[in-house]
Amino acid sequence: MAILQVIKGEEVYFEKDFAMASQIIQSISGYISHSLSKCIEAENKYLLLVDWEKLEDHTIGFRTSEAYLEWKKLLHHYYNPFPVVEHYEMILENRK
């Protein structure tokens, strides 16, 4: 999970580049799914959720890959401040 604070005025460009970056993360072993939500109250704030089979698929498999360097090049210049990434384990999920 990461809260992404995008530099104001860069939202459209970020969303376009994130669509390209989505193809990168989907190629990583252990990747399950991801979603990007835009905050209603603050148009430059996003919530990124990524599901991995196991923690190491993200922390080692993705973060040490060549694909991550492409991800960084596409996205990291949009963030101010740089996001804190935290890992959560599902306890309960309800869907209608």
Short mmCIF file of C-alpha atoms in Angstrom, two decimals:
data_model
loop_
_atom_site.label_atom_id
_atom_site.label_comp_id
_atom_site.label_asym_id
_atom_site.label_seq_id
_atom_site.Cartn_x
_atom_site.Cartn_y
_atom_site.Cartn_z
CA MET A 1 0.00 0.00 0.00
CA ALA A 2 1.26 3.45 -0.85
CA ILE A 3 -0.27 6.90 -0.69
CA LEU A 4 1.08 8.75 -3.72
CA GLN A 5 1.27 12.55 -3.52
CA VAL A 6 1.70 13.69 -7.10
CA ILE A 7 3.05 17.16 -7.86
CA LYS A 8 0.05 19.41 -8.51
CA GLY A 9 -0.61 19.94 -12.19
CA GLU A 10 1.10 16.65 -13.13
CA GLU A 11 -1.89 14.36 -12.48
CA VAL A 12 -2.84 13.76 -16.13
CA TYR A 13 0.76 12.92 -17.07
CA PHE A 14 1.13 10.70 -14.01
CA GLU A 15 -2.01 8.75 -14.86
CA LYS A 16 -0.82 8.24 -18.46
CA ASP A 17 2.60 7.04 -17.31
CA PHE A 18 1.06 4.87 -14.61
CA ALA A 19 -0.95 3.06 -17.29
CA MET A 20 2.35 2.21 -19.01
CA ALA A 21 3.99 1.27 -15.71
CA SER A 22 1.10 -1.11 -15.02
CA GLN A 23 2.37 -3.32 -17.82
CA ILE A 24 5.77 -3.47 -16.12
CA ILE A 25 4.57 -4.55 -12.69
CA GLN A 26 2.21 -7.15 -14.17
CA SER A 27 5.21 -8.94 -15.69
CA ILE A 28 6.81 -9.72 -12.30
CA SER A 29 6.65 -13.22 -10.88
CA GLY A 30 4.32 -13.35 -7.88
CA TYR A 31 2.23 -10.38 -9.02
CA ILE A 32 -1.52 -10.91 -8.46
CA SER A 33 -3.25 -7.57 -9.04
CA HIS A 34 -3.14 -3.84 -8.43
CA SER A 35 -5.44 -0.86 -8.28
CA LEU A 36 -4.93 2.88 -8.35
CA SER A 37 -7.58 5.12 -6.80
CA LYS A 38 -7.71 8.91 -6.94
CA CYS A 39 -8.66 10.85 -3.82
CA ILE A 40 -11.91 12.76 -4.10
CA GLU A 41 -10.87 15.49 -1.64
CA ALA A 42 -7.34 16.03 -2.99
CA GLU A 43 -6.99 15.58 -6.76
CA ASN A 44 -3.22 15.01 -6.61
CA LYS A 45 -3.43 12.18 -4.05
CA TYR A 46 -3.70 8.51 -5.03
CA LEU A 47 -3.94 5.16 -3.26
CA LEU A 48 -1.95 2.32 -4.80
CA LEU A 49 -2.75 -1.23 -3.71
CA VAL A 50 -0.74 -4.14 -5.06
CA ASP A 51 -1.37 -7.79 -4.24
CA TRP A 52 1.58 -10.17 -4.29
CA GLU A 53 1.72 -13.90 -3.66
CA LYS A 54 4.34 -13.27 -0.96
CA LEU A 55 6.19 -10.28 0.47
CA GLU A 56 9.48 -11.23 -1.20
CA ASP A 57 7.89 -11.06 -4.64
CA HIS A 58 7.72 -7.31 -4.06
CA THR A 59 10.71 -6.59 -1.82
CA ILE A 60 13.17 -8.81 -3.69
CA GLY A 61 11.63 -9.97 -6.98
CA PHE A 62 10.34 -6.57 -8.10
CA ARG A 63 12.57 -4.13 -6.27
CA THR A 64 15.81 -5.76 -7.46
CA SER A 65 14.68 -6.25 -11.06
CA GLU A 66 15.46 -4.37 -14.26
CA ALA A 67 11.71 -3.82 -14.54
CA TYR A 68 11.79 -1.78 -11.32
CA LEU A 69 14.34 0.59 -12.89
CA GLU A 70 11.86 1.22 -15.72
CA TRP A 71 9.05 1.71 -13.16
CA LYS A 72 11.19 4.25 -11.28
CA LYS A 73 12.06 6.14 -14.44
CA LEU A 74 8.39 6.43 -15.42
CA LEU A 75 6.93 7.35 -12.03
CA HIS A 76 9.27 8.45 -9.26
CA HIS A 77 9.73 12.02 -10.51
CA TYR A 78 6.01 12.69 -9.94
CA TYR A 79 6.07 12.22 -6.16
CA ASN A 80 6.48 14.95 -3.55
CA PRO A 81 7.04 13.77 -0.91
CA PHE A 82 8.27 10.33 -1.87
CA PRO A 83 5.71 7.73 -0.73
CA VAL A 84 6.12 5.35 2.16
CA VAL A 85 5.29 1.80 1.10
CA GLU A 86 3.77 -0.48 3.72
CA HIS A 87 2.82 -4.13 3.51
CA TYR A 88 -0.46 -5.49 4.87
CA GLU A 89 -1.94 -8.94 5.26
CA MET A 90 -5.65 -9.46 4.56
CA ILE A 91 -7.65 -10.18 7.71
CA LEU A 92 -11.19 -9.75 6.36
CA GLU A 93 -12.71 -8.93 3.00
CA ASN A 94 -16.41 -8.41 2.33
CA ARG A 95 -17.87 -7.89 -1.12
CA LYS A 96 -21.43 -7.55 -2.26
#
